PDB file of C-alpha atoms in Angstrom:
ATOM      1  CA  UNK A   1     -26.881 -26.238 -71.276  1.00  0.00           C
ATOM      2  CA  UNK A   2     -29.868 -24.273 -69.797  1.00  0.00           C
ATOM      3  CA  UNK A   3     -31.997 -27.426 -68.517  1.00  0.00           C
ATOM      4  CA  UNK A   4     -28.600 -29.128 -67.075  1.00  0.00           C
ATOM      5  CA  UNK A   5     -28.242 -25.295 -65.040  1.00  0.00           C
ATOM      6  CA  UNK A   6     -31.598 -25.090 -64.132  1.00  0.00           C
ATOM      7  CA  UNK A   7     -31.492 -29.080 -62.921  1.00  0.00           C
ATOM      8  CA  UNK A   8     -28.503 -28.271 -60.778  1.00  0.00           C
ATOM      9  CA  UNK A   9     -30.723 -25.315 -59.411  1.00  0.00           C
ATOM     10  CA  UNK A  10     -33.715 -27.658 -58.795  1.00  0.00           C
ATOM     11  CA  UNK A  11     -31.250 -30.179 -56.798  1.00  0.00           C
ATOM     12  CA  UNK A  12     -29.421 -27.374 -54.496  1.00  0.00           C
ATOM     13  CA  UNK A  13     -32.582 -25.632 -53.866  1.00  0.00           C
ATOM     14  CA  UNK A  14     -33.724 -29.132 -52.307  1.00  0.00           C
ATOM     15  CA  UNK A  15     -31.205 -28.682 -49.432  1.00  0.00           C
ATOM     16  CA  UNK A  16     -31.993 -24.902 -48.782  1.00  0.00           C
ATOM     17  CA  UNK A  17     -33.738 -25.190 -45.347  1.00  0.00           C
ATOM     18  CA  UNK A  18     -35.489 -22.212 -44.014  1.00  0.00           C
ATOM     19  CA  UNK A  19     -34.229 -20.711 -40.438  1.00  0.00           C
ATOM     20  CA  UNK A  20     -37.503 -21.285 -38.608  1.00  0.00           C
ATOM     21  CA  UNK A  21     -36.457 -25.006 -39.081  1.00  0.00           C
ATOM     22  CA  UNK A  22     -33.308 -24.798 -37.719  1.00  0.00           C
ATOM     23  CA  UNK A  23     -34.574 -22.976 -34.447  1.00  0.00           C
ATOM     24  CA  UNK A  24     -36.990 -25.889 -34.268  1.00  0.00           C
ATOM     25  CA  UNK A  25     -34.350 -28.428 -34.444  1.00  0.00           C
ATOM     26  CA  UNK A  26     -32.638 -26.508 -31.893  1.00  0.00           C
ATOM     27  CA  UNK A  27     -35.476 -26.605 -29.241  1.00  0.00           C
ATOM     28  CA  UNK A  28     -36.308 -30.261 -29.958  1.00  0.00           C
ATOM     29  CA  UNK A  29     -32.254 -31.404 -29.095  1.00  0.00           C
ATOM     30  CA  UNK A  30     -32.979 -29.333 -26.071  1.00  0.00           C
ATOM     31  CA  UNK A  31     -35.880 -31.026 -24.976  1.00  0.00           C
ATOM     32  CA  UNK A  32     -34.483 -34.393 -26.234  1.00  0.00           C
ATOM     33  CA  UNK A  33     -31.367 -33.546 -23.523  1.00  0.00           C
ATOM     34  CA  UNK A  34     -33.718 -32.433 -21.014  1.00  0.00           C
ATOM     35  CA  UNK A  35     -35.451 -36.409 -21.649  1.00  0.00           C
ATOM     36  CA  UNK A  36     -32.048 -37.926 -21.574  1.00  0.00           C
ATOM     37  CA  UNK A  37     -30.754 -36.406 -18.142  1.00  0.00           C
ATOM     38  CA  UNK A  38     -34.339 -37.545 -16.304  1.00  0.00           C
ATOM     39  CA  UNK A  39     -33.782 -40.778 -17.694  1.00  0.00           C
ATOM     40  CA  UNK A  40     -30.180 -41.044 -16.669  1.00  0.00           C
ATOM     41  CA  UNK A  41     -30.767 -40.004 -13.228  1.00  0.00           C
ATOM     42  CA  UNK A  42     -33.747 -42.189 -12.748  1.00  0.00           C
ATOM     43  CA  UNK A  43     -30.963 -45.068 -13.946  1.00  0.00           C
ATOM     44  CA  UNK A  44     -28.472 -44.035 -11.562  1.00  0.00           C
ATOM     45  CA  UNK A  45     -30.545 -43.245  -8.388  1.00  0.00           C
ATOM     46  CA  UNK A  46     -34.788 -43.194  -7.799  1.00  0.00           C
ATOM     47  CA  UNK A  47     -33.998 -41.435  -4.918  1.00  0.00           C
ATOM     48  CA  UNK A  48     -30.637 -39.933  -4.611  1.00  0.00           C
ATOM     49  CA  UNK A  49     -32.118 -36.533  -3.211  1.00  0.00           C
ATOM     50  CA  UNK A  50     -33.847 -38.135   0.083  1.00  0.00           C
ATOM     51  CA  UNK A  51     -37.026 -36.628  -1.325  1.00  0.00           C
ATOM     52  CA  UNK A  52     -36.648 -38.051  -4.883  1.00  0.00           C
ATOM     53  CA  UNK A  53     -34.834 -36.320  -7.721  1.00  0.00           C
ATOM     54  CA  UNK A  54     -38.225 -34.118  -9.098  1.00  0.00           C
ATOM     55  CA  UNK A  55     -38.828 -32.717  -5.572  1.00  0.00           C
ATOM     56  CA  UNK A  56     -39.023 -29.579  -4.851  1.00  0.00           C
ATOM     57  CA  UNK A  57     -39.142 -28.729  -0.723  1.00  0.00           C
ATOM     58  CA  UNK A  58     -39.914 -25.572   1.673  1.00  0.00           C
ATOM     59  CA  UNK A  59     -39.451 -24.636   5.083  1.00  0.00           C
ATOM     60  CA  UNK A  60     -41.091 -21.846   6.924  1.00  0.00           C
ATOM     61  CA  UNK A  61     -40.367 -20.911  10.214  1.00  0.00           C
ATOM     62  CA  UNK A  62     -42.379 -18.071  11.389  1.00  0.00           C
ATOM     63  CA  UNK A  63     -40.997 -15.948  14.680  1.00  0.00           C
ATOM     64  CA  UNK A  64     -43.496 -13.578  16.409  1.00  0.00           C
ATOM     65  CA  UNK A  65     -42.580 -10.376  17.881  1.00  0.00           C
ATOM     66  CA  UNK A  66     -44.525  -7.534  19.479  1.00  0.00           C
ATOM     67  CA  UNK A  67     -44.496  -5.335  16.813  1.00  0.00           C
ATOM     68  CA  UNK A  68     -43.608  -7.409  13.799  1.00  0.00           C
ATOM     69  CA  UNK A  69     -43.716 -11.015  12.315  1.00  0.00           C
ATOM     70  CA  UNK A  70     -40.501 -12.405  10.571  1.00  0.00           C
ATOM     71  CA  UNK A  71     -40.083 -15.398   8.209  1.00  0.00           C
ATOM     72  CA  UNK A  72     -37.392 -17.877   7.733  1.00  0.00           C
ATOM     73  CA  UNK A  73     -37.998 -19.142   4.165  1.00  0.00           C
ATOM     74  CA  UNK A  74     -35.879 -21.986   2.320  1.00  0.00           C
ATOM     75  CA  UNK A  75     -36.453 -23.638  -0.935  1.00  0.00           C
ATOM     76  CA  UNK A  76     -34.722 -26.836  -1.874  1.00  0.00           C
ATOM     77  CA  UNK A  77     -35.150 -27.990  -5.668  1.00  0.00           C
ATOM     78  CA  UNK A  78     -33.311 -31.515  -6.126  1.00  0.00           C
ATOM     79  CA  UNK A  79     -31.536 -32.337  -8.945  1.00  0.00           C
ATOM     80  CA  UNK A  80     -33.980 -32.689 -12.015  1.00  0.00           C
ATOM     81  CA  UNK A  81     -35.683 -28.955 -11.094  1.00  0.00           C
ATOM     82  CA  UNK A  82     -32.171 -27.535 -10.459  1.00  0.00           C
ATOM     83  CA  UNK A  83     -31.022 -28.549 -13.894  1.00  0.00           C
ATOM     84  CA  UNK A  84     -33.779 -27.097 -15.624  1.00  0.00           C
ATOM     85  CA  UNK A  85     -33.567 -23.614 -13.995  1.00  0.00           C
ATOM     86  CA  UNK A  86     -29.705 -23.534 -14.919  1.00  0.00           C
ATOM     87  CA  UNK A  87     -30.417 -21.882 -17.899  1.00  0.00           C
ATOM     88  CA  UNK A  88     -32.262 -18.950 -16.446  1.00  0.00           C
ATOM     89  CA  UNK A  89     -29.136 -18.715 -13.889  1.00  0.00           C
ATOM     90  CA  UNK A  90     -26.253 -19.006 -15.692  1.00  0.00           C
ATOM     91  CA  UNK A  91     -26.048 -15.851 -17.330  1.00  0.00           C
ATOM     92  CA  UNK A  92     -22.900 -15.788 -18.816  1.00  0.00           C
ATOM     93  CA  UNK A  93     -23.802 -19.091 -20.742  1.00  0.00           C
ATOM     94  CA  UNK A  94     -19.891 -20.114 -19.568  1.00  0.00           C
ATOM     95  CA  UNK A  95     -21.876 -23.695 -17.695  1.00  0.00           C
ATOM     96  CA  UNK A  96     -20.835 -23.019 -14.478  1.00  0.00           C
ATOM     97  CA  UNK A  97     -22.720 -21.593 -12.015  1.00  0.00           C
ATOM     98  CA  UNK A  98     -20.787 -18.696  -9.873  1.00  0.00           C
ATOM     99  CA  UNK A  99     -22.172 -17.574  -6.221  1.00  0.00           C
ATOM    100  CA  UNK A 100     -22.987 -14.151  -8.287  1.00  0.00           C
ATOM    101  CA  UNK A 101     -25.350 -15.876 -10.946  1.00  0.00           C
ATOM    102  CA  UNK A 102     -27.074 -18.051  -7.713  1.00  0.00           C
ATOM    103  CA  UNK A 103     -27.591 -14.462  -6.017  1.00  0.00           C
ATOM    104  CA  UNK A 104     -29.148 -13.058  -8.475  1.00  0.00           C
ATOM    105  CA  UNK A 105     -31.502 -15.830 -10.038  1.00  0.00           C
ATOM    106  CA  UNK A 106     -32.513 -15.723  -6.138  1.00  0.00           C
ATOM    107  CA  UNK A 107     -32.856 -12.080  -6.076  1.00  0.00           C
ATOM    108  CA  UNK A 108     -35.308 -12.506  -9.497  1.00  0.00           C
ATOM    109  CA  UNK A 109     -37.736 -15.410  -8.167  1.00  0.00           C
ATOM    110  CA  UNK A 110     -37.924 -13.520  -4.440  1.00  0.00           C
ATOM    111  CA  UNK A 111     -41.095 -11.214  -5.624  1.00  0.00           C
ATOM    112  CA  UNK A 112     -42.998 -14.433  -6.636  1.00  0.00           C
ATOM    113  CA  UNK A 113     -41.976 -16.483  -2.880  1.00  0.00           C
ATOM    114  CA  UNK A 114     -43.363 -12.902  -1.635  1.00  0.00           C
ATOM    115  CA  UNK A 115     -46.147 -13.254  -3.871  1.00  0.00           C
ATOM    116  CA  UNK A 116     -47.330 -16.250  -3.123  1.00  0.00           C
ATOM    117  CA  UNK A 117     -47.359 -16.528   0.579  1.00  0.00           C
ATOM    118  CA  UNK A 118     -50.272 -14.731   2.508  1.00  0.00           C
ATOM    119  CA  UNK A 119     -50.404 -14.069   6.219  1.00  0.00           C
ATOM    120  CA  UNK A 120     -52.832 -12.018   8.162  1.00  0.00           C
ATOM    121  CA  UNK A 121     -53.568 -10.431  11.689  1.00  0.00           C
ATOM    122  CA  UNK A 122     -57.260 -10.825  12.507  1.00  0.00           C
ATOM    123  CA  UNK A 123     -58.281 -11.331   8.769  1.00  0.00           C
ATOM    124  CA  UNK A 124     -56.393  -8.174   7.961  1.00  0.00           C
ATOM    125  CA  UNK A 125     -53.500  -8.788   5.585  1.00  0.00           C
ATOM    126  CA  UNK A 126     -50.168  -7.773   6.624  1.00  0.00           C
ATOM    127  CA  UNK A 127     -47.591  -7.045   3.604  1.00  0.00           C
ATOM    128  CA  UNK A 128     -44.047  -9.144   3.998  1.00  0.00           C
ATOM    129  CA  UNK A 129     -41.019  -7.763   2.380  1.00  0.00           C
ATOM    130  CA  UNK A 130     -37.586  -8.634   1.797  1.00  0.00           C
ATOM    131  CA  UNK A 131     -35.389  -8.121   4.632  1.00  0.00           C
ATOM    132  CA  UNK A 132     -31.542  -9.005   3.412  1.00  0.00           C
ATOM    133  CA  UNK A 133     -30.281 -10.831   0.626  1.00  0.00           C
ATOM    134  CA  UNK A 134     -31.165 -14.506  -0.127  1.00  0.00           C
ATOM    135  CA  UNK A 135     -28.505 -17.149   0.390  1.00  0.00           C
ATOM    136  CA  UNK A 136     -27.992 -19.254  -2.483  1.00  0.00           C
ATOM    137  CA  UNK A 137     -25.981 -22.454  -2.907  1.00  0.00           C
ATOM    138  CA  UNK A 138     -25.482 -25.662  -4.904  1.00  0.00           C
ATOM    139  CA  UNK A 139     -25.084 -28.889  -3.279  1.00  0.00           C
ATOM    140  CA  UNK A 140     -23.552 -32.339  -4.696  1.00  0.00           C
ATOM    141  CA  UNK A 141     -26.367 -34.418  -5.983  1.00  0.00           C
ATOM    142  CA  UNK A 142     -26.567 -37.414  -8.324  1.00  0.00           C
ATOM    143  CA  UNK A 143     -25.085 -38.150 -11.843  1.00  0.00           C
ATOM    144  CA  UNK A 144     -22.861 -35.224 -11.407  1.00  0.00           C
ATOM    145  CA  UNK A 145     -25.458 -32.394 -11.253  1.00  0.00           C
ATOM    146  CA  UNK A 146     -26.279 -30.259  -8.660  1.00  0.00           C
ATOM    147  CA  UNK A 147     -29.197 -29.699  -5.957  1.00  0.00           C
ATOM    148  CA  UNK A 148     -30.330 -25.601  -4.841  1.00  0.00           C
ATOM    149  CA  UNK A 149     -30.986 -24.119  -1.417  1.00  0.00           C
ATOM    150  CA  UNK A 150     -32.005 -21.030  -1.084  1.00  0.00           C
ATOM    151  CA  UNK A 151     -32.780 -18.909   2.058  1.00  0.00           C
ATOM    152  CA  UNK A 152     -34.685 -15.905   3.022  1.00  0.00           C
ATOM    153  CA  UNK A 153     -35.385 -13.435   5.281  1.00  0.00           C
ATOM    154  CA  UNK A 154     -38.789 -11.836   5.078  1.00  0.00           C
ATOM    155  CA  UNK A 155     -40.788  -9.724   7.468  1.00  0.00           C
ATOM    156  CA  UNK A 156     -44.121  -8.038   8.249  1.00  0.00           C
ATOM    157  CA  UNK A 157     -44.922  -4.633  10.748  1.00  0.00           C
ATOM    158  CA  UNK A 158     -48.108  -5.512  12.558  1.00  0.00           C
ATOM    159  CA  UNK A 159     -49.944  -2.441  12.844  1.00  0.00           C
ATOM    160  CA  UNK A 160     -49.847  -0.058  15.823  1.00  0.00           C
ATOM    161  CA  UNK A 161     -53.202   0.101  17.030  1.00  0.00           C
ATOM    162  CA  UNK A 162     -56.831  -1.108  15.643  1.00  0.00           C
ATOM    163  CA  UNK A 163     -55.812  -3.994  13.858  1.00  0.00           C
ATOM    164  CA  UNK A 164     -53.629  -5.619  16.828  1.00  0.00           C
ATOM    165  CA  UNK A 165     -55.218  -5.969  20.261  1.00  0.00           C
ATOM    166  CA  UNK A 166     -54.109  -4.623  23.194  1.00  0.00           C
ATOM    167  CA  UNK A 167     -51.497  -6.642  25.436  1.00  0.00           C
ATOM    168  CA  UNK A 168     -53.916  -8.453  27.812  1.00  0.00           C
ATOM    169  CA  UNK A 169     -56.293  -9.101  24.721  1.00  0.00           C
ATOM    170  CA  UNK A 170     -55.227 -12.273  22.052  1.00  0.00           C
ATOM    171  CA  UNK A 171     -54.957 -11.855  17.898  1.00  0.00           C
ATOM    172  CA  UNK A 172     -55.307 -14.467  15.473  1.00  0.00           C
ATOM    173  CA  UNK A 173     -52.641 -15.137  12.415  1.00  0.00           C
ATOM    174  CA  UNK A 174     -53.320 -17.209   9.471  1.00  0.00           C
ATOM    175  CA  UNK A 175     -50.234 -18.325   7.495  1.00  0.00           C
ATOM    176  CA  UNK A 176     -50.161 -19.981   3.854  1.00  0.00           C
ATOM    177  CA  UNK A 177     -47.633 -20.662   1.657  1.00  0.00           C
ATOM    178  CA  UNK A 178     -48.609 -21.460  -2.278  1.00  0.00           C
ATOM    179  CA  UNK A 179     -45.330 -21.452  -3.403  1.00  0.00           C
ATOM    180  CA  UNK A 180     -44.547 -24.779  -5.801  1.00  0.00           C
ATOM    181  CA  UNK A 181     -48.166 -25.973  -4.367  1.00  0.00           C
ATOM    182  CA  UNK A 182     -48.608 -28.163  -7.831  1.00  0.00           C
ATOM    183  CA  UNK A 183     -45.022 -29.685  -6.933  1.00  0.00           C
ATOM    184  CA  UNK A 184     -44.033 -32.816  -4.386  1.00  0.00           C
ATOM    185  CA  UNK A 185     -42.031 -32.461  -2.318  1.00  0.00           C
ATOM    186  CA  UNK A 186     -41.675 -31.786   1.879  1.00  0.00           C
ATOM    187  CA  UNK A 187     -42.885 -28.810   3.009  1.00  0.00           C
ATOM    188  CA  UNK A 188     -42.317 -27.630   7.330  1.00  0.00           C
ATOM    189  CA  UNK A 189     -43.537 -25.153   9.198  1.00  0.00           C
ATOM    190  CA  UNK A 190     -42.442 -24.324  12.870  1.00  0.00           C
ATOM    191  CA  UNK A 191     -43.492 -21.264  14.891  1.00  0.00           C
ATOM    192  CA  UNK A 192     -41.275 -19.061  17.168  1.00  0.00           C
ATOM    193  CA  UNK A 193     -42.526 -16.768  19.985  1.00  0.00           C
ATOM    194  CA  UNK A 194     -40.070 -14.009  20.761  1.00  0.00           C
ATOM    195  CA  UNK A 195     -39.647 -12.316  24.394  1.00  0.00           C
ATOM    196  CA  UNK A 196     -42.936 -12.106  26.050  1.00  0.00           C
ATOM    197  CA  UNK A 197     -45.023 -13.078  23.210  1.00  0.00           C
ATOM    198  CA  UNK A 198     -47.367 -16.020  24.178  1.00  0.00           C
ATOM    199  CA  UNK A 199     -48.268 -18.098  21.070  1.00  0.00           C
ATOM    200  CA  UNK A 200     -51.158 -20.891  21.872  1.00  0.00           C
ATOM    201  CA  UNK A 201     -54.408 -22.471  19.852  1.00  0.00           C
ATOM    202  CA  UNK A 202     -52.034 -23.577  17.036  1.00  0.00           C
ATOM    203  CA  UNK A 203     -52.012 -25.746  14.138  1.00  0.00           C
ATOM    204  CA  UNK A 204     -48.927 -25.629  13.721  1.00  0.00           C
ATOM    205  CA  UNK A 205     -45.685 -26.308  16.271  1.00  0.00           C
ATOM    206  CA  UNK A 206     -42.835 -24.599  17.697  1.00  0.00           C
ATOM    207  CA  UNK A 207     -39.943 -27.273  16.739  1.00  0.00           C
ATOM    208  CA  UNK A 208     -38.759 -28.101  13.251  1.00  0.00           C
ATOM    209  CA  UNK A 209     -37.959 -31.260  12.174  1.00  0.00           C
ATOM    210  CA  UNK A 210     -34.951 -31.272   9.025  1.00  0.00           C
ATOM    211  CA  UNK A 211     -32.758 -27.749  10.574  1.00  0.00           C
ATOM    212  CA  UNK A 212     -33.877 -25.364   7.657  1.00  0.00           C
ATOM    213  CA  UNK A 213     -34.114 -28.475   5.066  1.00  0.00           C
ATOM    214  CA  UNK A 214     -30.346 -29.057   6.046  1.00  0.00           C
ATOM    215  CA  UNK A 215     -31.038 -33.505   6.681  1.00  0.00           C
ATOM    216  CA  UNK A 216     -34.552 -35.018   6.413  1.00  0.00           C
ATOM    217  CA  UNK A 217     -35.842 -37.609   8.862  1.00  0.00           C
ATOM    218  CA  UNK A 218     -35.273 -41.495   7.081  1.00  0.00           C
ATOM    219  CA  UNK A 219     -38.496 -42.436   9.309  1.00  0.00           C
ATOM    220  CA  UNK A 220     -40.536 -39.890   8.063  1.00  0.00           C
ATOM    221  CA  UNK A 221     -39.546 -39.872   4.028  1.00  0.00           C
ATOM    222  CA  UNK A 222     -42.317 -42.070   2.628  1.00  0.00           C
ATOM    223  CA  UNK A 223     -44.753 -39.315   4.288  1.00  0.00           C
ATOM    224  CA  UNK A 224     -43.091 -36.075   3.920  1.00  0.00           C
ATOM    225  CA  UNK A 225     -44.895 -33.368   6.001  1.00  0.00           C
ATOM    226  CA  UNK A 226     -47.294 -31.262   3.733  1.00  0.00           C
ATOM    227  CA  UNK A 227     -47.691 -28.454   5.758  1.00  0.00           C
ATOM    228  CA  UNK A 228     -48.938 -25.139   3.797  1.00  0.00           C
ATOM    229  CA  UNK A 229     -50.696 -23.354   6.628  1.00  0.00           C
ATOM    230  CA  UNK A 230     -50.786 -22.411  10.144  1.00  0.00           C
ATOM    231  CA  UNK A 231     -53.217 -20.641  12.370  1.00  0.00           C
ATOM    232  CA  UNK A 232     -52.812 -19.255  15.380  1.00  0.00           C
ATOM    233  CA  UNK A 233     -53.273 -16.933  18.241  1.00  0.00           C
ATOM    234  CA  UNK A 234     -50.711 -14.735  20.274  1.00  0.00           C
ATOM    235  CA  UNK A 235     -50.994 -12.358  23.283  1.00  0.00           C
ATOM    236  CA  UNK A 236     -47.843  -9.675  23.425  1.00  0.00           C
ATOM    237  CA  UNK A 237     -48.189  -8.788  26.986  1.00  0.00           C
ATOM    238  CA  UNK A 238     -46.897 -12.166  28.410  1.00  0.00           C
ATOM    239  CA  UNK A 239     -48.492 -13.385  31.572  1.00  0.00           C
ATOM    240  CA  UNK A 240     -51.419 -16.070  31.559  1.00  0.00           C
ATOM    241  CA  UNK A 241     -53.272 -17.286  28.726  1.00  0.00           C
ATOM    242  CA  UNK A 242     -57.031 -17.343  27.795  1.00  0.00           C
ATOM    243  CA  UNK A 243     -59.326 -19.582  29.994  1.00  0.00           C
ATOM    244  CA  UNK A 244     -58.852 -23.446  28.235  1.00  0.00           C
ATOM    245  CA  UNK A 245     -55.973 -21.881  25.465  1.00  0.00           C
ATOM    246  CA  UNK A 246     -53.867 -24.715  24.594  1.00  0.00           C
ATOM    247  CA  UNK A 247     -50.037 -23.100  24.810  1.00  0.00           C
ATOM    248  CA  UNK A 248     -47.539 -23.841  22.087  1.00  0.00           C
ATOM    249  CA  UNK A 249     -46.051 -27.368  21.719  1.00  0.00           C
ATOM    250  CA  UNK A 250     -42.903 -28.679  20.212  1.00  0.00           C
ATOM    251  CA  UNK A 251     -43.510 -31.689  18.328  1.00  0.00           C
ATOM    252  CA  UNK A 252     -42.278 -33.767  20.943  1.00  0.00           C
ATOM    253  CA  UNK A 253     -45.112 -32.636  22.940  1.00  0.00           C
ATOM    254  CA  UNK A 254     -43.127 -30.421  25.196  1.00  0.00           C
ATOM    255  CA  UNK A 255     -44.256 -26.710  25.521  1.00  0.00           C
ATOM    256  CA  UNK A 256     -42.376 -24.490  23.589  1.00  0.00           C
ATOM    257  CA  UNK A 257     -39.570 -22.129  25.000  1.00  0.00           C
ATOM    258  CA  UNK A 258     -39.623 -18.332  23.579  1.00  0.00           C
ATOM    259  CA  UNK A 259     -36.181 -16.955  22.710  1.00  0.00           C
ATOM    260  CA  UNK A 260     -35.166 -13.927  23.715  1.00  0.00           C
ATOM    261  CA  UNK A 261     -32.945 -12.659  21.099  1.00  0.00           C
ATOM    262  CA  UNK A 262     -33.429 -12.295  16.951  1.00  0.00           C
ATOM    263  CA  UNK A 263     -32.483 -16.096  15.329  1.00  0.00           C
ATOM    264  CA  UNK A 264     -32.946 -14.185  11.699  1.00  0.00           C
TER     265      UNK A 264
END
């Protein structure tokens, strides 16, 4: 009677499985669902975001006051990189995404877009901060998931006096963004003088090309632009430029118009 009990024991304890297994088996499903949505939308569509379904794609559009610098940000993430940050947005773990979650996941990831773009005023480094809240929203994409924009509004003081030069002298800004650098993707920057700023020597230009990432160029999508950073120089007095200064161009090739009012 005691060996058939302690045979019965033998055989049940061979089905006990410890918990650290079953968290395994957990994360493996999730990563084998992960596999199974890339390879379904690679299936369905190579390129149903115009960019492809892995990209991930940033706009900057940089508009130059006298006394302060202000940033236009937006981040598009297509479908694949959407559907691997719902997790971290849907809080509620309900699977849908509400326009509260999107605020806030945009709200969380806004210190590292601060973070990791750099701009300075005559190799001095000015500090950007956040100023309103991001605008978040999911657009239809392929295979029934979604695509991400989101929008900022940053902006930088440039100092009073030392830093800055006078009116009739010029200062030089670099811009860089890092954010996503290991990621493809498109990435556009376009430059904006305001009033009687004078923007000229630039790398960069003062038209954009896809509206805030709203519709990318078909001519232009087997050579997305790749444009991290900008240099340039700006005089805040108005009137003539520097002897031989090349003024601001749209990318047309037309010189570039200041506006006179805040686009932010």
């Amino acid at each position: 009677m005691m060996n058939d009990e302690l045979k019965t024991g033998i055989r049940l304890s061979q089905f006990i499985v410890p918990r650290s297994s079953f968290i395994i088996f957990k994360i493996m499903w999730k990563q084998i669902y992960i596999f199974i949505a890339v390879l379904f939308l690679a299936a369905v569509s190579v390129s149903a975001h115009p960019l492809g379904n892995f990209s991930v794609n940033q706009y900057s559009r940089l508009e130059v006051e006298k006394s302060r610098i202000k940033i236009r940000q937006a981040l598009d993430l297509a479908e694949i990189p959407t559907f691997q940050e719902t997790g971290a947005i849907d809080a509620d773990k309900n699977g849908a995404l509400s326009d509260e979650e999107l605020t806030a996941y945009a709200e969380r990831i806004t210190p590292q877009m601060l973070a990791n773009l750099f701009l300075t005023v005559n190799n001095e480094p000015l500090t950007l901060r956040n100023d309103s809240r991001p605008e978040a929203r999911l657009r239809e994409g392929e295979g029934g998931l979604s695509t991400l924009q989101i929008k900022w509004d940053f902006v930088a003081d440039l100092p009073n006096e030392g830093v800055v030069a006078a009116a009739a002298a010029f200062n030089r800004i670099k811009f860089e963004n890092k954010n996503y650098a290991e990621r493809l993707g498109w990435s556009e920057i376009v430059l904006n003088p305001v009033g009687a700023v004078n923007i000229f020597d630039s790398t960069a230009f003062g038209s954009g090309v896809t509206d805030e990432l709203a519709a990318y160029p078909q001519e232009t999508l087997a050579a997305p632009l790749r444009e991290r950073t900008a240099e340039f120089s700006f005089t805040t007095g108005g009137g003539s430029l520097p002897a031989n200064a090349k003024p601001l161009a749209d990318r047309d090739g037309h010189a570039t118009t200041a506006i006179q009012r805040d686009r932010l």
